[in-house]
Amino acid sequence: MKVALFVPCYVDQFYPQVAIASLQLLEKLGVRAHFPKQQTCCGQPMANSGCEQDAKPVYHNFVDAFQDYDYVVGPAGSCVYHVRKHFDIIEQTPAVQHVRTNTLELFDFIINVLGITEIPGSFPHKVGLHLSCHGQRGLHQANESEMTPVRDGQLRRLLSGLQGLELTELTRNDECCGFGGTFCVSEAGISARMGQDRVQDHVRNGTQVLTGGDMSCLMHLEGIVRRQKLPVRVLHAAEILNGVIIG
Amino acid sequence: MSSREKILAAVTANQPAEVPLPTVPFFEGDASVEKFTALVQAIGGRVVEVAALAHLEEVVRQLFPADYRMASPLLSSTNVSVDAQTPLAVLADVELAVLQGEFGVAENGAIWLPEENMLHRALPMITQHLALVLSQQQLVATMHQAYARLATVGGYGTFLAGPSKTADIEQSLVIGAHGARSLTVLLVP
Amino acid sequence: MSHSERSDIFLLDAERTTWHDETLWFVREKRDKAVYATPEFQKLRQLASDIKDHTLSRLDFYLQQFEENARRNGVHVHWAADATEHNAIVLGLLRQHGATRVVKSKSMLTEECHLNPHLLANGIEVIDTDLGERIIQLREEAPSHVVLPAIHLKKEDVGDTFHKYLGTEKGNNDPQQLTETARQHLREKFLAGQVAISGVNFAVAETGTVVVCTNEGNADLGVNLAQVHIACMGMEKLIPRLSDLSVFTRILTRSATGQPITTYTSHFTRPAEGKELHIVIVDNGRTQQLGRPDFRASLKCIRCGACMNTCPVYRRSGGHSYDFTIPGPIGAILSPNIDMRKHASLPFASTLCGSCTDVCPVKIDIHTQLYKWRQVLGEAGKLPASKKWSMRLLSRVLAKPGMYSAGGKVARQALRLLPHGLTHGQGYNPWAIARELPEPPQQSFREWYAQQPQNDKA
Ligand code: SF4
């Protein structure tokens, strides 16, 4: 099985530790992922701004970079969702189709391809799980509150298997954090307010470590946590899970 | 070209290729008196079980003040007579209307009230209080069974569920907006 | 003004924003409870969606079938290509009956057509009888929500308004008492109304019936007391069969307010003896939307308002920030069809979180349509030039791995070396108004990776 690690541009530049943790976590779970260095970005920032046509060369670059792999795995549900859903505007060659269907979010890959549903380890903290909307509603990695009261999902399962870890019960389990890509600057006021409200929900309900599967939401929430100097640590779930396994 | 022709032509030109009309399955459910009663109460109404039709008059007298101006085709003790021609000024003073409901829907507490049972179309809304007589035998589970029972909806008819209400001021529920301030369901065997 | 500029004004009152958000979230929670308690709800959504899809695909047939059946029932059917024609038809009917006093129940269509100002300008007294609508009519405001038109107001605001116009005691903010005042005030209007105008929730083709759903009973009261009933409907209100109502009555109110059904679900098929029923079928841009394959599903909307209640942006920006008759996510996909330039910012007033799509009882792919409108606006040159050019530049960089690596390095260095005040300047970095920028690491991942001895240099 040839697996490529897809590291979204902002993770590459600002959160290398998240990409490293993803790489190491996969390795500990028995998968050696490669990092094709031709990769740059999924093109979502342009497309979400209404410039999908301009993003086409970026889409092609993405497909070129990853077409030789069986799976493309990335620690960001939103980018993965973009590749799977919105690469429909370029010619659907076999390579494009292959890349679209086999680009998977990291935990989706771990659970559904590797079949691993429990990771042994201990993390004795109160952990607040932030569900990324694209991971949850787009990729169906977690139950949507619009459909069912049952709170369940891939990351929830993986995290709740850790010893000593207590998950925060949020008042609003799956409200959007307000990042929204370029929304965070074009609608900066609402974006900030949404992020503040999301962080407050965690603080009120006791979160010590705020985590999730999508670094873009976490970047936004971390920016608020640091601005407000709150006693909350923000970690990508790959960092937590990689950290608990004694490699 | 008239607007009608213009609109229809544009619709024909712009509508997509036909997709099939689904058959709506008959979702069944609980049609019990308990369920229906619980729902009527949940939507702000009350249910009073009447032991026998013969006791109707007596029960109404117990539930409502004797001096209410009352209109009803079902009781002999009415003191306002209403029909389709009744002047509005008379209608406006009705305090209680006791009308026959055709059947009830257990999933939502609604009762089918056709024009024929209303005396005047405005009576069920303009009366201050409304009581609907309903047979326990006439309960269906869901709106699917409800519409299946209606061969026709007549000239005018309404599914009436509870008293008139509003939450337009800060989402606080207030019973008695423009229609009847209270709804009593008189359940007869 | 763009949506974000109007939102910024709303957000200035942080406490009120919290209140608005929580009030609407409360409605969303009531909806959830009702939905969870209905096991077949997701099936009903699919059925509703399929019925609407089918109806739109044969809309020409159903419109004519409806018209024929309505005429047979003694109903007068009128067709209006646009708002102007709609308003002219309604005014014409009023003139014909010498009517000067009109009571009107809730109708988003007449809002869309700006009927009230037209009638007022022509000497007609038109009274909105829905409590929320009456409140905003007295205040000369537009509705901020399709189901809860006065949801932007607190009880103190309503108290002030009623004190000013209806003579309630100053400082009386009790919803119960204010509602009672409105009841008394509007009873007079109902009794005096010569013509009643109503909206339409559903129009049944096979019977020619129009169905109107209210909780207050104001539509029925107005219509049944007046001599003439004018029901105004957008042409997308059609459904084929009476039995289809079973699906729609089960999902409409559960989605809207969490009630199992509205208090009055009224079926108007024939006018009462000696009275008249007129139905005005309105296009006003709908046929154009029908012709846009990516956006025609927006015509399936049954105006339940659930997408507003769930939208995290709407809850924090208020309905007026959309500056369109229908606010919220659905408004953001309907409005560009009407005026692309004026409403260009609305499809961007979303994080594309998709919650709207998931609550929508007729399964409109709202967030996908928001995304697609962005592309249409981009192609039509309706984006701010700065955005267009920066995105073009970004694409160039991101399509070239070499350029991207080098650029990233420079940017990170700059972030690290420049003083905080400069990188977080609020004038030109909206990110930094409420957030810190990420702390730039020494090395990007790709730089780290290249240094790992075990890694092949693929
Ligand atoms: S788009 Fe859907 S959720 Fe929004 S108002 Fe219309 S029917 Fe309701």
Coordinates of N, CA and C in Angstrom, one line a residue, chain A residues 5 7-16 19-20 23-24 32-41 45-55 57-59 61 69 81-82 85-86 133-134 137 144-149 171-172 174-176 178-180 182-194 196-197 219-220 222-224 226-227, chain C residues 3-4 7-8 11 14 17-18 21-22 25 28 31-32 35-36 42 45 310 312-313 315-317 345 348-355 358-359 367-368 371 374-375 378-379 383 387-388 391-392 394-395 398-401 404-405 408-409 412 415 424 426 430-441 443-446 448-449 454-458:
Chain A
L5 N 1.4 11.4 2.3 CA 0.9 12.3 3.3 C 0.6 13.7 2.6
V7 N 0.0 17.4 3.2 CA 0.1 18.4 4.2 C -0.4 19.7 3.7
P8 N -1.5 20.1 4.1 CA -2.1 21.4 3.6 C -1.1 22.6 3.8
C9 N -1.1 23.5 2.9 CA -0.1 24.6 2.9 C 0.1 25.3 4.2
Y10 N -1.0 25.6 4.9 CA -0.9 26.3 6.2 C -0.3 25.4 7.3
V11 N -0.5 24.1 7.2 CA 0.0 23.2 8.1 C 1.6 23.1 7.9
D12 N 1.9 23.0 6.6 CA 3.3 23.0 6.2 C 4.0 24.2 6.8
Q13 N 3.5 25.3 6.6 CA 4.2 26.6 7.0 C 4.1 26.9 8.5
F14 N 2.9 26.6 9.1 CA 2.8 27.1 10.4 C 2.7 26.0 11.5
Y15 N 2.3 24.8 11.1 CA 2.1 23.8 12.1 C 2.9 22.5 11.6
P16 N 4.2 22.6 11.4 CA 4.9 21.4 11.0 C 4.8 20.3 12.0
A19 N 2.0 17.9 11.1 CA 2.4 17.0 10.0 C 3.4 15.9 10.4
I20 N 4.3 16.3 11.3 CA 5.3 15.3 11.8 C 4.5 14.3 12.7
L23 N 2.7 11.9 10.4 CA 3.6 11.0 9.8 C 4.0 9.9 10.8
Q24 N 4.4 10.3 12.0 CA 4.9 9.4 13.0 C 3.7 8.5 13.5
R32 N 4.1 3.5 6.4 CA 5.1 4.5 6.1 C 4.6 5.4 5.0
A33 N 4.3 6.6 5.3 CA 3.7 7.5 4.3 C 4.9 8.3 3.7
H34 N 4.7 8.7 2.5 CA 5.7 9.5 1.8 C 5.1 10.9 1.7
F35 N 6.0 11.8 1.6 CA 5.6 13.2 1.4 C 6.1 13.7 0.0
P36 N 5.2 13.6 -1.0 CA 5.6 14.1 -2.3 C 5.8 15.6 -2.3
K37 N 7.0 16.1 -2.6 CA 7.2 17.5 -2.3 C 6.7 18.4 -3.4
Q38 N 6.1 17.8 -4.4 CA 5.5 18.6 -5.5 C 4.2 19.3 -4.9
Q39 N 3.6 18.7 -3.9 CA 2.3 19.2 -3.4 C 2.4 20.6 -2.8
T40 N 1.3 21.4 -3.0 CA 1.3 22.7 -2.4 C 0.0 22.9 -1.6
C41 N -1.1 22.8 -2.2 CA -2.4 23.2 -1.6 C -3.5 22.6 -2.4
P45 N -8.7 27.9 -0.9 CA -8.9 29.4 -0.6 C -9.4 30.1 -1.9
M46 N -8.9 29.8 -3.0 CA -9.3 30.5 -4.2 C -10.8 30.1 -4.5
A47 N -11.1 28.8 -4.5 CA -12.4 28.4 -4.9 C -13.5 29.0 -4.0
N48 N -13.2 28.9 -2.7 CA -14.2 29.5 -1.7 C -14.4 31.0 -1.9
S49 N -13.4 31.6 -2.5 CA -13.6 33.0 -2.8 C -14.3 33.3 -4.1
G50 N -14.7 32.3 -4.8 CA -15.4 32.5 -6.1 C -14.4 32.5 -7.3
C51 N -13.2 32.0 -7.0 CA -12.2 31.9 -8.1 C -11.8 30.5 -8.5
E52 N -12.8 29.7 -8.5 CA -12.6 28.3 -8.8 C -11.8 28.1 -10.1
Q53 N -12.1 28.9 -11.1 CA -11.4 28.8 -12.4 C -9.9 29.0 -12.3
D54 N -9.6 30.0 -11.4 CA -8.2 30.3 -11.2 C -7.5 29.1 -10.4
A55 N -8.3 28.3 -9.8 CA -7.7 27.3 -8.9 C -7.3 26.0 -9.8
P57 N -5.2 25.2 -12.1 CA -3.8 24.8 -12.2 C -3.4 24.2 -10.8
V58 N -3.9 24.7 -9.7 CA -3.6 24.1 -8.4 C -4.1 22.7 -8.3
Y59 N -5.4 22.5 -8.8 CA -6.0 21.2 -8.8 C -5.1 20.2 -9.6
N61 N -2.0 20.4 -10.3 CA -0.7 20.1 -9.5 C -1.0 19.1 -8.4
Y69 N -0.2 7.3 -5.9 CA -0.3 6.6 -4.6 C -1.7 6.0 -4.4
Y81 N -12.1 17.3 2.0 CA -13.5 17.4 1.5 C -13.4 18.2 0.2
H82 N -12.6 19.2 0.1 CA -12.5 20.0 -1.1 C -12.1 19.2 -2.3
K85 N -14.9 16.7 -3.2 CA -16.2 17.3 -3.7 C -16.0 18.2 -4.8
H86 N -15.0 19.1 -4.7 CA -15.0 20.2 -5.7 C -14.0 20.1 -6.8
C133 N -16.7 21.2 10.5 CA -17.9 21.0 9.8 C -17.7 20.2 8.5
H134 N -16.6 20.4 7.8 CA -16.4 19.7 6.6 C -16.1 18.2 6.9
R137 N -20.1 17.2 8.6 CA -21.2 17.2 7.7 C -20.8 16.9 6.3
E144 N -24.3 14.2 13.0 CA -24.7 15.6 13.0 C -25.9 15.8 14.0
S145 N -25.8 16.9 14.7 CA -26.9 17.1 15.7 C -28.2 17.5 14.9
E146 N -28.1 17.8 13.7 CA -29.3 18.1 12.9 C -30.1 16.8 12.7
M147 N -29.4 15.7 12.8 CA -30.1 14.4 12.5 C -30.4 13.6 13.7
T148 N -29.5 13.6 14.7 CA -29.7 12.6 15.8 C -29.1 13.2 17.1
P149 N -29.6 12.9 18.2 CA -29.1 13.4 19.5 C -27.8 12.6 19.9
T171 N -22.1 22.5 25.3 CA -23.5 22.9 25.2 C -23.9 22.7 23.8
R172 N -23.1 23.2 22.9 CA -23.4 23.0 21.5 C -22.3 22.1 20.9
D174 N -21.7 20.7 18.0 CA -21.1 20.8 16.6 C -21.4 22.1 15.9
E175 N -21.4 23.2 16.7 CA -21.5 24.5 16.0 C -20.2 24.9 15.4
C176 N -20.3 25.5 14.2 CA -19.2 25.9 13.5 C -18.3 26.9 14.3
G178 N -16.4 29.2 12.9 CA -16.4 30.5 12.3 C -15.1 30.8 11.5
F179 N -14.3 29.8 11.3 CA -13.1 30.0 10.5 C -13.5 30.3 9.0
G180 N -13.9 29.2 8.4 CA -14.5 29.4 7.1 C -13.6 29.8 6.0
T182 N -11.5 32.0 3.7 CA -11.3 33.5 3.6 C -12.4 34.2 4.3
F183 N -13.5 33.5 4.7 CA -14.5 34.1 5.6 C -13.9 34.8 6.8
C184 N -12.8 34.2 7.3 CA -12.3 34.7 8.5 C -11.7 36.1 8.4
V185 N -11.4 36.5 7.2 CA -11.1 37.9 7.0 C -12.1 38.7 6.3
S186 N -12.9 38.1 5.4 CA -13.9 38.9 4.7 C -15.1 39.2 5.6
E187 N -15.4 38.3 6.6 CA -16.4 38.6 7.6 C -15.7 38.5 8.9
A188 N -14.7 39.3 9.1 CA -13.8 39.1 10.3 C -14.6 39.3 11.6
G189 N -15.6 40.1 11.6 CA -16.3 40.4 12.9 C -17.1 39.2 13.3
I190 N -17.9 38.6 12.4 CA -18.7 37.4 12.7 C -17.8 36.3 13.0
S191 N -16.8 36.1 12.2 CA -15.9 35.0 12.4 C -15.3 35.0 13.8
A192 N -14.8 36.2 14.2 CA -14.3 36.3 15.5 C -15.3 36.0 16.6
R193 N -16.5 36.5 16.4 CA -17.5 36.3 17.4 C -17.9 34.8 17.5
M194 N -18.0 34.1 16.4 CA -18.3 32.7 16.4 C -17.2 31.9 17.1
Q196 N -15.1 33.1 19.4 CA -15.1 33.4 20.8 C -16.2 32.6 21.5
D197 N -17.3 32.5 20.9 CA -18.4 31.7 21.5 C -18.1 30.2 21.6
M219 N -6.4 26.5 14.2 CA -5.6 27.7 14.0 C -6.4 29.0 14.5
H220 N -7.6 29.0 14.0 CA -8.5 30.1 14.3 C -8.8 30.1 15.8
E222 N -7.1 28.7 18.2 CA -5.9 29.0 19.0 C -5.6 30.5 19.0
G223 N -5.8 31.1 17.8 CA -5.6 32.6 17.8 C -6.4 33.3 18.8
I224 N -7.6 32.8 19.0 CA -8.5 33.5 20.0 C -8.0 33.1 21.5
R226 N -5.1 32.4 22.5 CA -3.9 33.1 22.8 C -4.1 34.6 23.0
R227 N -5.0 35.2 22.2 CA -5.3 36.6 22.3 C -6.0 36.8 23.7
Chain C
H3 N -22.7 42.7 3.5 CA -23.2 41.9 4.7 C -22.3 42.1 5.9
S4 N -21.0 42.1 5.6 CA -20.1 42.1 6.8 C -20.1 43.5 7.4
S7 N -23.2 43.6 9.5 CA -23.0 42.7 10.7 C -22.2 43.4 11.7
D8 N -21.2 44.1 11.3 CA -20.3 44.8 12.3 C -21.2 45.8 13.1
L11 N -23.0 43.6 15.6 CA -22.1 43.0 16.6 C -21.7 44.0 17.7
A14 N -22.8 43.7 21.9 CA -22.4 42.3 22.2 C -23.4 41.5 22.9
T17 N -26.3 40.7 20.8 CA -25.9 39.6 19.9 C -26.0 38.2 20.6
T18 N -25.6 38.2 21.8 CA -25.7 37.0 22.6 C -27.1 36.6 22.7
D21 N -28.6 35.3 19.4 CA -28.0 34.0 19.1 C -28.7 32.9 20.0
E22 N -28.8 33.2 21.2 CA -29.4 32.2 22.1 C -30.9 32.0 21.9
W25 N -31.1 29.9 18.8 CA -30.6 28.6 19.1 C -31.7 27.8 19.9
R28 N -33.9 26.4 17.5 CA -33.3 25.2 16.8 C -33.4 24.0 17.7
R31 N -36.7 22.5 17.6 CA -36.8 21.8 16.4 C -36.2 20.4 16.5
D32 N -35.0 20.4 17.1 CA -34.3 19.1 17.3 C -35.1 18.1 18.0
V35 N -37.8 16.7 16.0 CA -37.3 15.9 14.9 C -36.8 14.5 15.4
Y36 N -36.1 14.6 16.6 CA -35.7 13.3 17.1 C -36.8 12.4 17.5
Q42 N -36.3 11.6 8.6 CA -35.4 11.7 7.5 C -36.0 11.2 6.2
R45 N -38.2 13.9 4.9 CA -37.5 14.9 4.2 C -37.2 14.5 2.8
T310 N -30.6 27.9 12.5 CA -29.4 27.1 12.7 C -28.2 27.8 12.2
P312 N -25.1 29.9 12.1 CA -24.3 30.6 13.1 C -24.0 32.0 12.7
V313 N -24.1 32.3 11.4 CA -23.8 33.7 11.0 C -25.1 34.5 11.2
R315 N -27.5 34.0 13.2 CA -27.8 34.2 14.6 C -27.0 35.4 15.2
R316 N -25.9 35.6 14.6 CA -25.0 36.7 15.1 C -25.0 38.0 14.3
S317 N -25.8 38.0 13.2 CA -25.8 39.2 12.4 C -27.2 39.8 12.2
S345 N -22.6 40.2 -1.8 CA -21.8 39.8 -0.6 C -22.5 38.6 0.1
F348 N -21.3 35.1 0.3 CA -20.0 35.0 1.1 C -20.3 35.1 2.6
A349 N -21.5 35.3 3.0 CA -21.8 35.5 4.4 C -22.1 34.1 5.0
S350 N -21.2 33.2 4.8 CA -21.3 31.8 5.3 C -20.0 31.2 5.4
T351 N -19.8 30.3 6.4 CA -18.6 29.5 6.5 C -18.7 28.2 5.6
L352 N -19.8 28.0 5.0 CA -20.1 26.8 4.3 C -20.1 25.6 5.3
C353 N -20.6 25.8 6.5 CA -20.6 24.8 7.5 C -21.6 23.7 7.1
G354 N -22.6 24.0 6.4 CA -23.5 23.0 5.9 C -24.7 22.6 6.8
S355 N -24.8 23.3 7.9 CA -25.8 23.0 8.9 C -27.2 23.3 8.3
D358 N -28.4 20.5 6.3 CA -28.8 19.4 7.1 C -30.1 19.6 7.8
V359 N -30.5 20.8 8.1 CA -31.8 21.0 8.7 C -32.9 21.2 7.7
H367 N -25.7 25.0 1.1 CA -24.3 25.4 1.2 C -23.6 25.2 -0.1
T368 N -24.0 24.2 -0.9 CA -23.4 23.9 -2.2 C -23.8 25.1 -3.1
Y371 N -21.7 28.1 -2.5 CA -20.4 27.9 -3.1 C -20.5 28.2 -4.6
R374 N -20.9 31.8 -5.5 CA -19.6 32.5 -5.4 C -18.9 32.4 -6.8
Q375 N -18.9 31.2 -7.4 CA -18.3 31.1 -8.6 C -18.9 31.9 -9.7
G378 N -17.9 35.4 -9.2 CA -16.5 35.5 -9.6 C -16.4 35.7 -11.1
E379 N -17.1 34.8 -11.8 CA -17.0 34.8 -13.3 C -17.7 36.1 -13.8
L383 N -16.8 40.4 -7.9 CA -16.0 40.3 -6.7 C -15.2 41.6 -6.6
K387 N -9.8 41.2 -4.2 CA -9.9 39.8 -4.0 C -9.5 39.0 -5.2
K388 N -10.1 39.4 -6.3 CA -9.8 38.7 -7.6 C -8.3 38.6 -7.8
M391 N -6.3 36.4 -5.4 CA -6.6 35.0 -5.6 C -5.8 34.5 -6.8
R392 N -5.8 35.3 -7.8 CA -5.1 34.9 -9.0 C -3.6 34.7 -8.7
L394 N -2.3 34.1 -5.8 CA -2.1 33.0 -4.9 C -2.1 31.7 -5.8
S395 N -3.0 31.6 -6.8 CA -3.1 30.4 -7.6 C -1.7 30.2 -8.3
L398 N 0.7 28.8 -5.9 CA 0.4 27.4 -5.4 C 0.4 26.4 -6.5
A399 N 0.4 26.8 -7.7 CA 0.5 25.8 -8.8 C 2.0 25.5 -9.0
K400 N 2.9 26.2 -8.4 CA 4.3 26.0 -8.6 C 5.0 25.7 -7.3
P401 N 5.3 24.4 -7.1 CA 5.9 24.0 -5.8 C 7.1 24.9 -5.4
Y404 N 6.1 28.3 -4.2 CA 5.4 28.2 -3.0 C 6.4 28.0 -1.8
S405 N 7.4 27.1 -2.0 CA 8.3 26.9 -0.9 C 9.1 28.1 -0.5
G408 N 6.7 30.8 1.1 CA 6.4 30.5 2.4 C 7.5 30.8 3.4
K409 N 8.7 30.5 3.0 CA 9.8 30.8 3.8 C 10.0 32.3 4.1
R412 N 7.2 33.4 6.5 CA 7.4 33.0 7.9 C 8.5 33.8 8.6
L415 N 7.2 37.2 9.4 CA 6.3 37.2 10.6 C 7.1 37.1 11.9
H424 N 0.2 42.6 13.4 CA -1.1 42.5 13.9 C -1.9 43.8 13.8
Q426 N -4.4 46.3 13.0 CA -5.9 46.0 12.7 C -6.4 46.7 11.4
P430 N -7.3 42.0 9.1 CA -8.5 41.7 9.8 C -8.4 40.5 10.7
W431 N -7.5 39.6 10.4 CA -7.3 38.4 11.2 C -7.0 38.8 12.6
A432 N -6.2 39.8 12.7 CA -5.6 40.2 14.0 C -6.5 41.0 14.9
I433 N -7.7 41.3 14.5 CA -8.6 42.1 15.3 C -8.9 41.4 16.6
A434 N -9.2 40.1 16.4 CA -9.6 39.3 17.6 C -8.7 38.1 17.9
R435 N -7.7 37.9 17.0 CA -6.9 36.7 17.0 C -5.4 36.9 16.9
E436 N -4.6 36.1 17.6 CA -3.2 36.1 17.3 C -2.9 35.3 16.0
L437 N -1.9 35.7 15.4 CA -1.4 34.9 14.2 C -0.7 33.7 14.8
P438 N -0.6 32.6 14.0 CA 0.1 31.5 14.5 C 1.6 31.9 14.7
E439 N 2.3 31.2 15.7 CA 3.7 31.5 15.9 C 4.5 30.8 14.8
P440 N 5.1 31.6 13.9 CA 5.8 30.9 12.8 C 7.0 30.1 13.3
P441 N 7.0 28.8 12.8 CA 8.1 27.9 13.3 C 9.4 28.2 12.5
Q443 N 11.2 26.1 10.9 CA 11.2 25.3 9.7 C 9.8 24.9 9.3
S444 N 9.6 24.8 8.0 CA 8.3 24.3 7.5 C 8.4 22.8 7.6
F445 N 7.3 22.1 7.4 CA 7.3 20.6 7.4 C 8.2 20.1 6.3
R446 N 8.1 20.7 5.1 CA 8.9 20.2 4.0 C 10.4 20.4 4.2
W448 N 11.8 20.3 7.2 CA 12.1 19.2 8.2 C 12.3 17.9 7.5
Y449 N 11.3 17.6 6.7 CA 11.2 16.3 6.0 C 12.4 16.0 5.2
Q454 N 16.2 9.2 6.8 CA 15.5 8.0 6.3 C 14.6 8.2 5.2
N455 N 14.3 9.5 4.9 CA 13.3 9.8 3.9 C 13.8 9.8 2.5
D456 N 13.2 9.1 1.6 CA 13.6 9.2 0.2 C 13.2 10.6 -0.3
K457 N 13.8 11.1 -1.2 CA 13.5 12.4 -1.7 C 12.5 12.4 -2.8
A458 N 11.4 11.8 -2.6 CA 10.4 11.6 -3.6 C 9.9 12.9 -4.2

